[in-house]
């Protein structure tokens, strides 16, 4: 057997990953995913078991992820490796998953969030209230199809946390950015001018340097990712929050970050929180020289969070006991 000890990446496969196809069949790993508890409801309403499993779903990942050690799930895991957490490096980076139509459908839905999330809002208070009300609704609406990331920051973080494949990450970020671009152009058409600002995406560069902005963005993005994983993506919370409360708590997290950073510096309109939103705002108005901060800070925060997530994993990655050599 080939040793995995030399893999340098945080994506290093565990022995359980390698032994996937050699393990005996188990009983079904989880009950069928369900939103309804009533037997009569399940007879009338359509069953959600046709939803494509995806371990990186916000709020519902616990209900729609698979057990990679269950040989009955081999076929779906070959098609969608991120149906189970802790994706092996080879599967996470495989480009053949670009050929899955279901992945493109999910990515298309991801364009919806930034389209509605970009707007010329009053900063801090109103932005926070809007996040509390709108974000959970968008998550509930798009979650069954795409997992409701709606934000490149969350998507990139799930990739580094081994909850999403590279093809899914690329497609989601591309369509999220497309949605933000459409929103920016709609704002320009609505205001009939390019002279507008979107709080969280603009700052007074004479008062706040790019370095200062990066420090604030990185810190807040890491807080957003860490908290969002804790209440909406971490499987340890499946019996505490589950698919119903997770999206609401993610909305509260974003609202808190938006409100607090709106007062952090004079000339700073608050943290971005969503690079696609700021990209769209600048497409509709004017690109600023510090726009790189809106992308690099979430990327760095996602990498750091991925390292933390790898060192303190939410799953117990059980090892297969060594075969007995017959000695006492």
mmCIF file of C-alpha atoms in Angstrom:
data_model
loop_
_atom_site.group_PDB
_atom_site.id
_atom_site.type_symbol
_atom_site.label_atom_id
_atom_site.label_comp_id
_atom_site.label_asym_id
_atom_site.label_seq_id
_atom_site.Cartn_x
_atom_site.Cartn_y
_atom_site.Cartn_z
ATOM 1 C CA UNK A 1 0.000 0.000 0.000
ATOM 2 C CA UNK A 2 1.299 3.460 -0.876
ATOM 3 C CA UNK A 3 2.008 5.671 2.116
ATOM 4 C CA UNK A 4 0.332 9.052 2.327
ATOM 5 C CA UNK A 5 2.727 10.512 4.863
ATOM 6 C CA UNK A 6 4.650 12.429 2.196
ATOM 7 C CA UNK A 7 1.710 14.430 0.884
ATOM 8 C CA UNK A 8 2.529 18.036 1.837
ATOM 9 C CA UNK A 9 -0.935 19.486 1.487
ATOM 10 C CA UNK A 10 -3.669 19.932 4.041
ATOM 11 C CA UNK A 11 -5.634 17.776 1.618
ATOM 12 C CA UNK A 12 -3.556 14.734 2.577
ATOM 13 C CA UNK A 13 -5.793 11.677 2.341
ATOM 14 C CA UNK A 14 -6.349 9.583 5.384
ATOM 15 C CA UNK A 15 -5.992 5.803 5.373
ATOM 16 C CA UNK A 16 -9.781 5.615 5.455
ATOM 17 C CA UNK A 17 -9.865 7.444 2.095
ATOM 18 C CA UNK A 18 -7.518 4.936 0.502
ATOM 19 C CA UNK A 19 -9.421 1.947 1.853
ATOM 20 C CA UNK A 20 -12.751 3.217 0.542
ATOM 21 C CA UNK A 21 -13.282 0.406 -1.906
ATOM 22 C CA UNK A 22 -11.923 -2.329 0.350
ATOM 23 C CA UNK A 23 -14.262 -1.778 3.267
ATOM 24 C CA UNK A 24 -17.254 -4.089 3.718
ATOM 25 C CA UNK A 25 -20.755 -2.782 3.201
ATOM 26 C CA UNK A 26 -22.412 -1.145 6.155
ATOM 27 C CA UNK A 27 -25.989 -0.457 6.939
ATOM 28 C CA UNK A 28 -27.278 2.878 5.592
ATOM 29 C CA UNK A 29 -25.137 5.622 7.102
ATOM 30 C CA UNK A 30 -27.879 8.155 7.732
ATOM 31 C CA UNK A 31 -31.643 8.242 7.542
ATOM 32 C CA UNK A 32 -32.980 9.724 4.335
ATOM 33 C CA UNK A 33 -32.617 13.492 4.357
ATOM 34 C CA UNK A 34 -35.913 15.075 5.257
ATOM 35 C CA UNK A 35 -37.326 18.431 6.180
ATOM 36 C CA UNK A 36 -40.669 17.066 7.387
ATOM 37 C CA UNK A 37 -41.197 14.944 10.439
ATOM 38 C CA UNK A 38 -44.840 14.100 9.880
ATOM 39 C CA UNK A 39 -45.672 10.841 8.102
ATOM 40 C CA UNK A 40 -48.720 12.425 6.494
ATOM 41 C CA UNK A 41 -46.599 15.276 5.155
ATOM 42 C CA UNK A 42 -44.171 12.903 3.513
ATOM 43 C CA UNK A 43 -47.047 11.178 1.730
ATOM 44 C CA UNK A 44 -48.278 14.431 0.218
ATOM 45 C CA UNK A 45 -45.132 16.495 -0.306
ATOM 46 C CA UNK A 46 -42.378 15.530 -2.757
ATOM 47 C CA UNK A 47 -39.507 13.625 -1.191
ATOM 48 C CA UNK A 48 -36.229 15.573 -1.052
ATOM 49 C CA UNK A 49 -34.100 12.438 -1.406
ATOM 50 C CA UNK A 50 -33.396 13.319 -5.058
ATOM 51 C CA UNK A 51 -31.282 16.308 -3.969
ATOM 52 C CA UNK A 52 -27.657 15.810 -4.967
ATOM 53 C CA UNK A 53 -25.608 15.337 -1.776
ATOM 54 C CA UNK A 54 -23.050 18.042 -1.047
ATOM 55 C CA UNK A 55 -21.115 18.232 2.217
ATOM 56 C CA UNK A 56 -20.590 21.985 1.902
ATOM 57 C CA UNK A 57 -24.217 23.036 2.215
ATOM 58 C CA UNK A 58 -24.955 25.901 4.569
ATOM 59 C CA UNK A 59 -27.320 24.771 7.275
ATOM 60 C CA UNK A 60 -28.167 21.442 5.675
ATOM 61 C CA UNK A 61 -24.824 19.782 5.058
ATOM 62 C CA UNK A 62 -25.448 17.419 7.943
ATOM 63 C CA UNK A 63 -28.624 16.116 6.314
ATOM 64 C CA UNK A 64 -27.310 15.771 2.763
ATOM 65 C CA UNK A 65 -23.765 14.437 3.122
ATOM 66 C CA UNK A 66 -22.756 10.828 2.668
ATOM 67 C CA UNK A 67 -20.482 8.403 4.440
ATOM 68 C CA UNK A 68 -17.502 7.651 2.212
ATOM 69 C CA UNK A 69 -16.913 4.295 3.948
ATOM 70 C CA UNK A 70 -20.320 2.992 2.856
ATOM 71 C CA UNK A 71 -19.691 0.954 -0.284
ATOM 72 C CA UNK A 72 -23.326 1.388 -1.310
ATOM 73 C CA UNK A 73 -22.497 5.050 -1.996
ATOM 74 C CA UNK A 74 -19.464 4.437 -4.229
ATOM 75 C CA UNK A 75 -21.222 5.364 -7.487
ATOM 76 C CA UNK A 76 -22.498 8.753 -6.301
ATOM 77 C CA UNK A 77 -19.177 9.537 -4.611
ATOM 78 C CA UNK A 78 -17.325 8.891 -7.851
ATOM 79 C CA UNK A 79 -19.637 11.343 -9.564
ATOM 80 C CA UNK A 80 -19.678 13.900 -6.739
ATOM 81 C CA UNK A 81 -16.677 13.435 -4.393
ATOM 82 C CA UNK A 82 -17.826 16.372 -2.267
ATOM 83 C CA UNK A 83 -20.990 14.489 -1.363
ATOM 84 C CA UNK A 84 -18.893 13.423 1.634
ATOM 85 C CA UNK A 85 -16.468 15.522 3.698
ATOM 86 C CA UNK A 86 -12.701 15.158 3.688
ATOM 87 C CA UNK A 87 -12.279 14.846 -0.075
ATOM 88 C CA UNK A 88 -9.038 13.112 -1.110
ATOM 89 C CA UNK A 89 -6.617 15.436 -2.928
ATOM 90 C CA UNK A 90 -6.848 13.569 -6.208
ATOM 91 C CA UNK A 91 -10.640 13.776 -6.261
ATOM 92 C CA UNK A 92 -10.745 17.380 -5.077
ATOM 93 C CA UNK A 93 -8.524 18.542 -7.950
ATOM 94 C CA UNK A 94 -9.962 16.317 -10.678
ATOM 95 C CA UNK A 95 -11.231 18.396 -13.602
ATOM 96 C CA UNK A 96 -13.542 15.691 -14.936
ATOM 97 C CA UNK A 97 -16.275 16.932 -12.628
ATOM 98 C CA UNK A 98 -16.701 19.937 -14.923
ATOM 99 C CA UNK A 99 -18.659 17.514 -17.126
ATOM 100 C CA UNK A 100 -21.426 17.033 -14.550
ATOM 101 C CA UNK A 101 -24.583 18.931 -15.656
ATOM 102 C CA UNK A 102 -25.865 19.030 -12.062
ATOM 103 C CA UNK A 103 -22.812 21.040 -11.050
ATOM 104 C CA UNK A 104 -23.509 23.670 -13.709
ATOM 105 C CA UNK A 105 -27.139 23.897 -12.636
ATOM 106 C CA UNK A 106 -26.075 24.472 -9.029
ATOM 107 C CA UNK A 107 -23.532 27.098 -10.118
ATOM 108 C CA UNK A 108 -26.221 28.937 -12.087
ATOM 109 C CA UNK A 109 -28.324 29.227 -8.931
ATOM 110 C CA UNK A 110 -25.289 30.679 -7.156
ATOM 111 C CA UNK A 111 -25.519 33.726 -9.443
ATOM 112 C CA UNK A 112 -28.814 34.693 -7.818
ATOM 113 C CA UNK A 113 -27.448 35.690 -4.411
ATOM 114 C CA UNK A 114 -24.973 38.420 -5.429
ATOM 115 C CA UNK A 115 -27.542 39.785 -7.884
ATOM 116 C CA UNK A 116 -29.893 40.637 -5.012
ATOM 117 C CA UNK A 117 -27.207 41.348 -2.418
ATOM 118 C CA UNK A 118 -25.579 44.266 -4.261
ATOM 119 C CA UNK A 119 -27.145 47.627 -3.594
ATOM 120 C CA UNK A 120 -26.396 51.206 -2.687
ATOM 121 C CA UNK A 121 -27.467 50.869 0.944
ATOM 122 C CA UNK A 122 -26.977 53.068 3.962
ATOM 123 C CA UNK A 123 -23.954 51.506 5.706
ATOM 124 C CA UNK A 124 -23.792 49.641 8.981
ATOM 125 C CA UNK A 125 -27.220 49.667 10.616
ATOM 126 C CA UNK A 126 -29.438 49.271 7.545
ATOM 127 C CA UNK A 127 -26.921 46.942 5.920
ATOM 128 C CA UNK A 128 -26.903 44.752 9.015
ATOM 129 C CA UNK A 129 -30.696 44.628 9.255
ATOM 130 C CA UNK A 130 -30.926 43.759 5.568
ATOM 131 C CA UNK A 131 -28.439 40.904 6.009
ATOM 132 C CA UNK A 132 -30.447 39.448 8.901
ATOM 133 C CA UNK A 133 -33.656 39.464 6.866
ATOM 134 C CA UNK A 134 -32.538 38.763 3.299
ATOM 135 C CA UNK A 135 -29.602 36.377 3.605
ATOM 136 C CA UNK A 136 -31.461 33.559 5.452
ATOM 137 C CA UNK A 137 -34.293 33.791 2.916
ATOM 138 C CA UNK A 138 -31.847 33.484 0.010
ATOM 139 C CA UNK A 139 -30.135 30.536 1.716
ATOM 140 C CA UNK A 140 -33.448 28.756 2.222
ATOM 141 C CA UNK A 141 -34.434 29.482 -1.390
ATOM 142 C CA UNK A 142 -31.219 28.337 -3.081
ATOM 143 C CA UNK A 143 -29.947 25.761 -0.573
ATOM 144 C CA UNK A 144 -31.750 22.686 -1.989
ATOM 145 C CA UNK A 145 -29.987 23.118 -5.346
ATOM 146 C CA UNK A 146 -26.561 24.652 -4.756
ATOM 147 C CA UNK A 147 -25.979 24.625 -1.003
ATOM 148 C CA UNK A 148 -26.477 28.412 -0.825
ATOM 149 C CA UNK A 149 -22.939 29.779 -0.655
ATOM 150 C CA UNK A 150 -23.884 32.939 -2.573
ATOM 151 C CA UNK A 151 -20.438 34.304 -1.753
ATOM 152 C CA UNK A 152 -16.935 33.516 -3.106
ATOM 153 C CA UNK A 153 -15.586 33.800 0.443
ATOM 154 C CA UNK A 154 -17.709 30.868 1.632
ATOM 155 C CA UNK A 155 -17.053 28.830 -1.507
ATOM 156 C CA UNK A 156 -13.267 29.249 -1.327
ATOM 157 C CA UNK A 157 -13.364 28.432 2.395
ATOM 158 C CA UNK A 158 -15.262 25.188 1.774
ATOM 159 C CA UNK A 159 -12.659 24.178 -0.796
ATOM 160 C CA UNK A 160 -9.764 24.639 1.622
ATOM 161 C CA UNK A 161 -11.783 22.877 4.314
ATOM 162 C CA UNK A 162 -12.161 19.849 1.996
ATOM 163 C CA UNK A 163 -15.918 20.193 1.678
ATOM 164 C CA UNK A 164 -15.965 21.167 -2.033
ATOM 165 C CA UNK A 165 -14.049 20.168 -5.145
ATOM 166 C CA UNK A 166 -11.987 22.548 -7.257
ATOM 167 C CA UNK A 167 -14.422 22.418 -10.223
ATOM 168 C CA UNK A 168 -17.323 23.328 -7.930
ATOM 169 C CA UNK A 169 -15.269 26.128 -6.410
ATOM 170 C CA UNK A 170 -14.331 27.557 -9.823
ATOM 171 C CA UNK A 171 -17.861 27.374 -11.221
ATOM 172 C CA UNK A 172 -19.480 28.801 -8.103
ATOM 173 C CA UNK A 173 -17.072 31.740 -7.893
ATOM 174 C CA UNK A 174 -17.464 32.422 -11.629
ATOM 175 C CA UNK A 175 -21.258 32.470 -11.485
ATOM 176 C CA UNK A 176 -21.307 34.425 -8.222
ATOM 177 C CA UNK A 177 -19.120 37.034 -9.885
ATOM 178 C CA UNK A 178 -21.416 37.028 -12.900
ATOM 179 C CA UNK A 179 -24.388 37.632 -10.622
ATOM 180 C CA UNK A 180 -22.591 40.532 -8.954
ATOM 181 C CA UNK A 181 -21.752 41.989 -12.367
ATOM 182 C CA UNK A 182 -25.384 41.861 -13.452
ATOM 183 C CA UNK A 183 -26.361 43.581 -10.208
ATOM 184 C CA UNK A 184 -23.814 46.345 -10.771
ATOM 185 C CA UNK A 185 -25.101 46.978 -14.284
ATOM 186 C CA UNK A 186 -28.683 47.032 -12.997
ATOM 187 C CA UNK A 187 -27.699 49.637 -10.404
ATOM 188 C CA UNK A 188 -26.129 51.786 -13.109
ATOM 189 C CA UNK A 189 -29.288 51.488 -15.204
ATOM 190 C CA UNK A 190 -31.498 52.275 -12.201
ATOM 191 C CA UNK A 191 -29.548 55.370 -11.131
ATOM 192 C CA UNK A 192 -28.707 56.396 -14.704
ATOM 193 C CA UNK A 193 -25.178 57.216 -13.568
ATOM 194 C CA UNK A 194 -21.850 55.618 -12.780
ATOM 195 C CA UNK A 195 -21.371 57.908 -9.792
ATOM 196 C CA UNK A 196 -22.679 55.772 -6.948
ATOM 197 C CA UNK A 197 -21.074 53.841 -4.116
ATOM 198 C CA UNK A 198 -21.897 50.564 -2.416
ATOM 199 C CA UNK A 199 -20.949 50.587 1.286
ATOM 200 C CA UNK A 200 -18.412 47.915 2.090
ATOM 201 C CA UNK A 201 -16.869 48.208 -1.348
ATOM 202 C CA UNK A 202 -15.491 51.738 -1.231
ATOM 203 C CA UNK A 203 -13.284 53.695 1.128
ATOM 204 C CA UNK A 204 -11.529 57.047 1.259
ATOM 205 C CA UNK A 205 -7.980 56.132 0.245
ATOM 206 C CA UNK A 206 -6.687 59.418 1.666
ATOM 207 C CA UNK A 207 -7.738 58.312 5.144
ATOM 208 C CA UNK A 208 -7.439 54.511 4.958
ATOM 209 C CA UNK A 209 -4.501 52.788 3.281
ATOM 210 C CA UNK A 210 -4.749 49.493 1.408
ATOM 211 C CA UNK A 211 -2.744 47.847 4.187
ATOM 212 C CA UNK A 212 -5.198 49.054 6.824
ATOM 213 C CA UNK A 213 -8.112 47.833 4.712
ATOM 214 C CA UNK A 214 -6.476 44.442 4.210
ATOM 215 C CA UNK A 215 -5.966 44.006 7.962
ATOM 216 C CA UNK A 216 -9.625 44.801 8.664
ATOM 217 C CA UNK A 217 -10.911 42.670 5.781
ATOM 218 C CA UNK A 218 -8.730 39.678 6.663
ATOM 219 C CA UNK A 219 -9.688 39.755 10.336
ATOM 220 C CA UNK A 220 -13.394 40.150 9.646
ATOM 221 C CA UNK A 221 -13.440 37.601 6.830
ATOM 222 C CA UNK A 222 -11.786 35.045 9.093
ATOM 223 C CA UNK A 223 -14.341 35.799 11.814
ATOM 224 C CA UNK A 224 -17.156 35.426 9.276
ATOM 225 C CA UNK A 225 -15.815 32.114 7.938
ATOM 226 C CA UNK A 226 -15.056 30.684 11.360
ATOM 227 C CA UNK A 227 -18.479 31.607 12.732
ATOM 228 C CA UNK A 228 -20.350 30.537 9.591
ATOM 229 C CA UNK A 229 -18.682 27.139 9.766
ATOM 230 C CA UNK A 230 -19.470 26.886 13.463
ATOM 231 C CA UNK A 231 -23.205 27.495 13.054
ATOM 232 C CA UNK A 232 -23.921 26.482 9.465
ATOM 233 C CA UNK A 233 -21.306 24.122 8.051
ATOM 234 C CA UNK A 234 -19.681 22.228 10.894
ATOM 235 C CA UNK A 235 -21.189 18.718 11.230
ATOM 236 C CA UNK A 236 -20.645 18.832 14.981
ATOM 237 C CA UNK A 237 -23.668 21.131 15.145
ATOM 238 C CA UNK A 238 -26.093 18.809 13.323
ATOM 239 C CA UNK A 239 -28.092 18.046 16.456
ATOM 240 C CA UNK A 240 -27.907 21.618 17.761
ATOM 241 C CA UNK A 241 -28.795 23.895 14.848
ATOM 242 C CA UNK A 242 -29.442 21.743 11.787
ATOM 243 C CA UNK A 243 -30.829 22.991 8.475
ATOM 244 C CA UNK A 244 -33.383 25.374 10.000
ATOM 245 C CA UNK A 245 -31.400 27.590 12.370
ATOM 246 C CA UNK A 246 -28.054 27.498 10.555
ATOM 247 C CA UNK A 247 -28.993 30.004 7.795
ATOM 248 C CA UNK A 248 -30.501 32.395 10.354
ATOM 249 C CA UNK A 249 -27.326 32.383 12.449
ATOM 250 C CA UNK A 250 -25.186 32.902 9.333
ATOM 251 C CA UNK A 251 -27.311 35.970 8.541
ATOM 252 C CA UNK A 252 -26.806 37.268 12.075
ATOM 253 C CA UNK A 253 -23.052 36.705 11.741
ATOM 254 C CA UNK A 254 -22.842 38.703 8.520
ATOM 255 C CA UNK A 255 -25.054 41.440 9.961
ATOM 256 C CA UNK A 256 -22.834 41.754 13.036
ATOM 257 C CA UNK A 257 -19.662 41.988 10.941
ATOM 258 C CA UNK A 258 -21.271 44.589 8.669
ATOM 259 C CA UNK A 259 -22.473 46.704 11.573
ATOM 260 C CA UNK A 260 -19.254 46.618 13.607
ATOM 261 C CA UNK A 261 -16.838 47.356 10.760
ATOM 262 C CA UNK A 262 -18.935 50.283 9.570
ATOM 263 C CA UNK A 263 -17.592 52.253 12.543
ATOM 264 C CA UNK A 264 -14.058 50.851 12.624
ATOM 265 C CA UNK A 265 -12.328 53.669 10.754
ATOM 266 C CA UNK A 266 -13.178 57.130 9.506
ATOM 267 C CA UNK A 267 -13.420 56.919 5.735
ATOM 268 C CA UNK A 268 -14.020 53.154 5.802
ATOM 269 C CA UNK A 269 -17.546 52.080 4.859
ATOM 270 C CA UNK A 270 -17.343 48.580 6.331
ATOM 271 C CA UNK A 271 -15.936 45.241 5.266
ATOM 272 C CA UNK A 272 -16.801 43.746 1.902
ATOM 273 C CA UNK A 273 -17.862 40.270 3.030
ATOM 274 C CA UNK A 274 -18.551 39.307 -0.582
ATOM 275 C CA UNK A 275 -15.948 39.930 -3.334
ATOM 276 C CA UNK A 276 -18.522 39.295 -6.073
ATOM 277 C CA UNK A 277 -20.718 42.053 -4.663
ATOM 278 C CA UNK A 278 -17.876 44.571 -4.764
ATOM 279 C CA UNK A 279 -16.758 43.449 -8.205
ATOM 280 C CA UNK A 280 -20.256 44.074 -9.517
ATOM 281 C CA UNK A 281 -20.440 47.446 -7.789
ATOM 282 C CA UNK A 282 -17.233 48.520 -9.494
ATOM 283 C CA UNK A 283 -18.333 47.221 -12.884
ATOM 284 C CA UNK A 284 -21.389 49.428 -12.567
ATOM 285 C CA UNK A 285 -19.448 52.466 -11.334
ATOM 286 C CA UNK A 286 -15.643 52.726 -11.335
ATOM 287 C CA UNK A 287 -12.874 50.303 -10.392
ATOM 288 C CA UNK A 288 -10.737 51.350 -7.443
ATOM 289 C CA UNK A 289 -7.033 50.587 -7.080
ATOM 290 C CA UNK A 290 -7.648 48.815 -3.746
ATOM 291 C CA UNK A 291 -10.203 46.334 -5.148
ATOM 292 C CA UNK A 292 -7.561 43.603 -4.846
ATOM 293 C CA UNK A 293 -8.134 43.714 -1.078
ATOM 294 C CA UNK A 294 -11.691 42.433 -1.551
ATOM 295 C CA UNK A 295 -10.314 39.244 -3.151
ATOM 296 C CA UNK A 296 -6.928 38.653 -1.529
ATOM 297 C CA UNK A 297 -8.144 39.125 2.070
ATOM 298 C CA UNK A 298 -10.905 36.454 1.814
ATOM 299 C CA UNK A 299 -8.487 34.110 0.037
ATOM 300 C CA UNK A 300 -5.902 34.451 2.809
ATOM 301 C CA UNK A 301 -8.574 34.080 5.496
ATOM 302 C CA UNK A 302 -9.882 30.937 3.785
ATOM 303 C CA UNK A 303 -6.412 29.392 3.659
ATOM 304 C CA UNK A 304 -5.756 30.139 7.333
ATOM 305 C CA UNK A 305 -9.175 28.770 8.285
ATOM 306 C CA UNK A 306 -8.521 25.674 6.184
ATOM 307 C CA UNK A 307 -5.319 25.042 8.147
ATOM 308 C CA UNK A 308 -7.165 25.447 11.444
ATOM 309 C CA UNK A 309 -9.972 23.200 10.191
ATOM 310 C CA UNK A 310 -7.422 20.566 9.202
ATOM 311 C CA UNK A 311 -5.639 20.660 12.553
ATOM 312 C CA UNK A 312 -8.911 20.584 14.525
ATOM 313 C CA UNK A 313 -11.195 18.531 12.271
ATOM 314 C CA UNK A 314 -14.943 18.328 12.883
ATOM 315 C CA UNK A 315 -15.010 14.675 11.844
ATOM 316 C CA UNK A 316 -13.429 11.751 13.632
ATOM 317 C CA UNK A 317 -11.449 10.166 10.849
ATOM 318 C CA UNK A 318 -11.332 6.626 12.129
ATOM 319 C CA UNK A 319 -8.430 4.433 11.142
ATOM 320 C CA UNK A 320 -8.911 0.861 10.035
ATOM 321 C CA UNK A 321 -7.194 -1.357 12.616
ATOM 322 C CA UNK A 322 -4.163 -3.231 11.286
ATOM 323 C CA UNK A 323 -4.675 -6.833 10.310
ATOM 324 C CA UNK A 324 -3.753 -9.337 12.966
ATOM 325 C CA UNK A 325 -0.450 -11.084 12.360
ATOM 326 C CA UNK A 326 -1.466 -14.020 14.562
ATOM 327 C CA UNK A 327 0.769 -13.051 17.453
ATOM 328 C CA UNK A 328 -0.602 -12.746 20.966
#
